[in-house]
Tab-separated table of C-alpha atoms in Angstrom:
chain	number	residue	atom	x	y	z
A	1	MET	CA	67.153	75.063	21.970
A	2	GLY	CA	63.874	76.979	21.756
A	3	ASN	CA	62.982	80.005	23.868
A	4	SER	CA	60.052	78.181	25.438
A	5	ALA	CA	62.335	75.393	26.706
A	6	LEU	CA	64.742	77.963	28.155
A	7	LYS	CA	61.828	79.804	29.741
A	8	ALA	CA	60.657	76.596	31.430
A	9	HIS	CA	64.175	76.026	32.806
A	10	LEU	CA	64.288	79.604	34.081
A	11	GLU	CA	60.926	79.221	35.838
A	12	THR	CA	62.100	76.049	37.568
A	13	ALA	CA	65.369	77.741	38.541
A	14	GLN	CA	63.501	80.660	40.060
A	15	LYS	CA	61.757	78.250	42.443
A	16	THR	CA	64.720	75.972	43.219
A	17	GLY	CA	67.758	78.238	42.988
A	18	VAL	CA	69.299	75.635	40.657
A	19	PHE	CA	69.823	76.113	36.907
A	20	GLN	CA	71.007	73.024	35.043
A	21	LEU	CA	71.220	72.901	31.265
A	22	THR	CA	73.790	70.328	30.140
A	23	GLY	CA	74.557	68.790	26.762
A	24	LYS	CA	72.319	71.153	24.781
A	25	GLY	CA	74.932	72.501	22.355
A	26	LEU	CA	74.750	76.029	23.814
A	27	SER	CA	77.358	78.276	22.196
A	28	GLU	CA	76.957	81.101	24.697
A	29	PHE	CA	76.042	81.747	28.312
A	30	PRO	CA	72.231	82.336	28.499
A	31	GLU	CA	71.957	86.087	29.129
A	32	ASP	CA	68.436	85.669	30.530
A	33	LEU	CA	70.002	84.003	33.541
A	34	GLN	CA	70.970	87.412	34.903
A	35	LYS	CA	67.302	87.950	35.791
A	36	LEU	CA	67.886	85.342	38.501
A	37	ALA	CA	71.288	86.693	39.555
A	38	SER	CA	70.153	87.400	43.111
A	39	ASN	CA	68.725	83.938	43.867
A	40	LEU	CA	70.669	81.296	41.916
A	41	ARG	CA	72.840	79.117	44.153
A	42	THR	CA	73.831	76.507	41.543
A	43	ILE	CA	74.556	76.778	37.815
A	44	ASP	CA	75.536	73.747	35.723
A	45	LEU	CA	76.194	74.372	32.019
A	46	SER	CA	78.516	71.406	31.438
A	47	ASN	CA	78.859	69.596	28.102
A	48	ASN	CA	77.990	72.550	25.898
A	49	LYS	CA	80.019	74.636	23.421
A	50	ILE	CA	80.379	77.868	25.370
A	51	GLU	CA	83.505	79.810	24.354
A	52	ILE	CA	83.221	82.982	26.431
A	53	LEU	CA	81.750	83.811	29.831
A	54	PRO	CA	80.280	87.348	29.848
A	55	PRO	CA	81.168	89.993	32.481
A	56	LEU	CA	77.621	89.628	33.883
A	57	MET	CA	78.973	86.503	35.668
A	58	GLY	CA	79.967	88.849	38.472
A	59	LYS	CA	76.310	89.569	39.292
A	60	PHE	CA	75.483	86.134	40.741
A	61	SER	CA	75.973	87.279	44.318
A	62	VAL	CA	74.667	84.142	46.108
A	63	LEU	CA	76.117	81.542	43.721
A	64	LYS	CA	77.722	78.634	45.609
A	65	SER	CA	78.385	76.127	42.844
A	66	LEU	CA	79.364	76.642	39.196
A	67	ALA	CA	80.015	73.789	36.750
A	68	LEU	CA	81.227	74.451	33.214
A	69	ASN	CA	82.900	71.133	32.405
A	70	ASN	CA	83.548	70.207	28.771
A	71	ASN	CA	82.962	73.521	27.053
A	72	ASN	CA	85.333	75.556	24.843
A	73	LEU	CA	86.474	78.164	27.356
A	74	ALA	CA	89.957	79.603	26.776
A	75	ALA	CA	89.716	82.056	29.698
A	76	LEU	CA	87.642	82.969	32.737
A	77	PRO	CA	86.572	86.617	33.149
A	78	GLU	CA	87.917	88.773	35.992
A	79	GLU	CA	84.267	89.399	36.971
A	80	LEU	CA	83.965	85.757	38.042
A	81	CYS	CA	86.257	86.627	40.951
A	82	LYS	CA	83.529	88.826	42.490
A	83	LEU	CA	81.525	85.735	43.495
A	84	LYS	CA	82.173	85.955	47.219
A	85	LYS	CA	79.912	82.988	48.081
A	86	LEU	CA	81.325	80.563	45.477
A	87	GLU	CA	82.417	77.311	47.153
A	88	THR	CA	82.687	74.887	44.231
A	89	LEU	CA	84.059	75.556	40.754
A	90	HIS	CA	84.351	72.827	38.106
A	91	VAL	CA	85.866	73.828	34.758
A	92	ASN	CA	87.290	70.467	33.655
A	93	GLY	CA	87.887	69.751	29.973
A	94	ASN	CA	88.293	73.277	28.613
A	95	HIS	CA	91.233	75.224	27.108
A	96	LEU	CA	92.341	77.376	30.063
A	97	THR	CA	96.007	78.404	30.049
A	98	GLN	CA	95.796	80.582	33.167
A	99	LEU	CA	93.440	81.950	35.817
A	100	PRO	CA	92.358	85.601	36.241
A	101	ALA	CA	94.816	87.703	38.254
A	102	THR	CA	92.155	88.360	40.914
A	103	PHE	CA	91.222	84.666	41.323
A	104	GLY	CA	92.570	84.835	44.893
A	105	GLN	CA	89.500	86.924	45.825
A	106	LEU	CA	87.231	83.848	45.706
A	107	LEU	CA	87.697	83.489	49.441
A	108	ALA	CA	84.845	81.012	50.032
A	109	LEU	CA	86.187	78.501	47.467
A	110	LYS	CA	86.566	74.951	48.843
A	111	THR	CA	86.699	72.747	45.756
A	112	LEU	CA	88.421	73.642	42.500
A	113	SER	CA	88.516	71.285	39.533
A	114	LEU	CA	90.554	72.287	36.474
A	115	SER	CA	91.422	68.860	35.089
A	116	GLY	CA	92.029	68.561	31.349
A	117	ASN	CA	92.999	72.141	30.540
A	118	LYS	CA	96.242	73.709	29.239
A	119	LEU	CA	97.747	75.088	32.440
A	120	ARG	CA	101.545	75.119	32.431
A	121	THR	CA	102.073	75.899	36.105
A	122	VAL	CA	100.338	75.684	39.479
A	123	PRO	CA	98.558	79.080	39.632
A	124	THR	CA	99.995	81.218	42.447
A	125	GLN	CA	96.534	82.764	43.015
A	126	LEU	CA	95.485	79.508	44.723
A	127	CYS	CA	97.722	80.320	47.681
A	128	SER	CA	95.400	83.174	48.748
A	129	LEU	CA	92.438	80.806	49.146
A	130	HIS	CA	92.445	79.773	52.786
A	131	HIS	CA	89.340	77.566	52.709
A	132	LEU	CA	90.470	75.536	49.719
A	133	ASP	CA	90.212	71.805	50.474
A	134	VAL	CA	90.531	70.010	47.146
A	135	VAL	CA	92.425	71.136	44.027
A	136	ASP	CA	92.387	69.021	40.871
A	137	LEU	CA	94.957	70.106	38.269
A	138	SER	CA	95.335	66.686	36.651
A	139	ARG	CA	95.677	66.283	32.867
A	140	ASN	CA	97.263	69.674	32.212
A	141	GLN	CA	100.728	70.627	30.881
A	142	ILE	CA	102.389	71.510	34.185
A	143	GLN	CA	106.158	70.916	34.107
A	144	SER	CA	107.265	72.065	37.548
A	145	VAL	CA	105.813	72.889	40.956
A	146	PRO	CA	107.134	76.303	42.131
A	147	ASP	CA	108.248	77.529	45.580
A	148	THR	CA	104.969	79.421	46.070
A	149	VAL	CA	103.210	76.051	46.555
A	150	GLY	CA	104.351	76.134	50.209
A	151	ASP	CA	101.513	78.590	50.968
A	152	LEU	CA	98.798	76.357	49.518
A	153	GLN	CA	96.123	75.551	52.122
A	154	ALA	CA	94.574	72.578	50.308
A	155	ILE	CA	94.114	69.160	51.928
A	156	GLU	CA	94.281	67.320	48.602
A	157	LEU	CA	96.268	68.271	45.492
A	158	ASN	CA	95.864	66.198	42.329
A	159	LEU	CA	98.640	66.672	39.759
A	160	ASN	CA	98.259	63.326	37.965
A	161	GLN	CA	99.011	63.123	34.236
A	162	ASN	CA	101.049	66.280	33.792
A	163	GLN	CA	104.673	66.653	32.634
A	164	ILE	CA	106.170	67.405	36.043
A	165	SER	CA	109.912	66.821	36.341
A	166	GLN	CA	110.647	69.232	39.206
A	167	ILE	CA	108.960	69.856	42.561
A	168	SER	CA	109.915	72.568	45.016
A	169	VAL	CA	110.912	71.336	48.467
A	170	GLN	CA	108.439	73.949	49.751
A	171	ILE	CA	105.618	71.488	49.084
A	172	SER	CA	106.587	69.863	52.394
A	173	HIS	CA	105.562	73.066	54.183
A	174	CYS	CA	101.930	73.057	53.043
A	175	PRO	CA	100.167	73.275	56.418
A	176	ARG	CA	97.125	71.095	55.613
A	177	LEU	CA	98.243	68.957	52.663
A	178	LYS	CA	97.409	65.311	53.362
A	179	VAL	CA	96.940	63.838	49.868
A	180	LEU	CA	99.402	64.473	47.029
A	181	ARG	CA	98.766	62.767	43.688
A	182	LEU	CA	101.623	62.797	41.186
A	183	GLU	CA	100.888	59.716	39.085
A	184	GLU	CA	102.003	59.542	35.442
A	185	ASN	CA	104.437	62.453	35.381
A	186	CYS	CA	108.130	62.713	34.386
A	187	LEU	CA	109.637	62.546	37.873
A	188	ASP	CA	113.028	61.071	38.562
A	189	LEU	CA	113.407	59.770	42.115
A	190	SER	CA	116.207	62.306	42.741
A	191	MET	CA	113.728	65.114	41.960
A	192	LEU	CA	111.208	64.055	44.599
A	193	PRO	CA	111.955	66.105	47.755
A	194	GLN	CA	112.687	63.622	50.568
A	195	SER	CA	111.145	66.059	53.039
A	196	ILE	CA	107.751	65.010	51.621
A	197	LEU	CA	108.428	61.697	53.354
A	198	SER	CA	110.346	62.788	56.433
A	199	ASP	CA	108.951	66.179	57.280
A	200	SER	CA	105.455	66.956	55.949
A	201	GLN	CA	101.771	66.402	56.763
A	202	ILE	CA	101.309	64.230	53.656
A	203	SER	CA	99.847	60.834	54.537
A	204	LEU	CA	98.982	59.647	51.016
A	205	LEU	CA	101.571	60.059	48.276
A	206	ALA	CA	100.612	58.563	44.896
A	207	VAL	CA	103.576	58.431	42.490
A	208	GLU	CA	102.981	55.415	40.253
A	209	GLY	CA	103.871	55.823	36.564
A	210	ASN	CA	106.944	58.035	36.909
A	211	LEU	CA	110.594	57.394	35.981
A	212	PHE	CA	111.377	55.165	38.981
A	213	GLU	CA	110.250	51.922	40.533
A	214	ILE	CA	108.048	52.249	43.605
A	215	LYS	CA	110.303	49.873	45.549
A	216	LYS	CA	113.120	52.464	45.223
A	217	LEU	CA	110.888	54.967	47.004
A	218	ARG	CA	110.699	52.591	49.969
A	219	GLU	CA	114.482	52.708	50.321
A	220	LEU	CA	114.565	56.476	50.825
A	221	GLU	CA	115.359	58.031	54.173
A	222	GLY	CA	112.135	59.168	55.825
A	223	TYR	CA	109.950	56.509	54.196
A	224	ASP	CA	109.268	54.912	57.593
A	225	LYS	CA	108.025	58.266	58.933
A	226	TYR	CA	105.717	58.588	55.922
A	227	MET	CA	104.401	55.066	56.532
A	228	GLU	CA	103.609	55.960	60.158
A	229	ARG	CA	101.410	58.830	58.943
A	230	PHE	CA	99.905	56.654	56.204
A	231	THR	CA	99.000	53.888	58.679
A	232	ALA	CA	97.644	56.302	61.308
A	233	THR	CA	95.382	57.913	58.703
A	234	LYS	CA	94.211	54.547	57.426
A	235	LYS	CA	93.233	53.512	60.956
A	236	LYS	CA	91.177	56.665	61.338
A	237	PHE	CA	89.052	55.749	58.328
A	238	THR	CA	88.535	52.049	59.058
């Protein structure tokens, strides 16, 4: 892409606070963007070929939304975690195996989408994020859900299409978790904590495509309690 085209995008972004440059084959983060670091609220660089995010990412002090879907990112820089205003982060379809150690500092984060990466576990850093509403970790390589998940503040957790065969009973203790998606994993019915049904806030449990028939789930102790929550929630939305 020519410099003049980039310049035009930068001029528009200066007026709107939004920089969107998708599907242009960019191999690196446009360094000229840092000139707008103090007034960009939204950056969307999805569907490019970006492999590395530079440390200058930490300069975007008012950034609220960052989308980097379908690039070639293998890691996110620690500097990203300085973005104190960031509310929405979409990094679907990349090659991430883990999150930066300081990821828990993104205290304003509400929506996190990491579908289609190479994560092998639910990152413990997510438990520090108290405003997190929606977490999408679908289509990764997660095999188990650890005890630390009990501190997760999210309302919706999507773990569809992983390789999960074990779930900690602590998931029942998530204080705000209402929607748990576990479709197309490797779960045996005996490995699904019954407390999810009998003793949690979860009012929508999606478990189709695992190693058991859904009708067997209905026979479990606590299923009637789950259905009470499910029905009450449904009524709220109709």
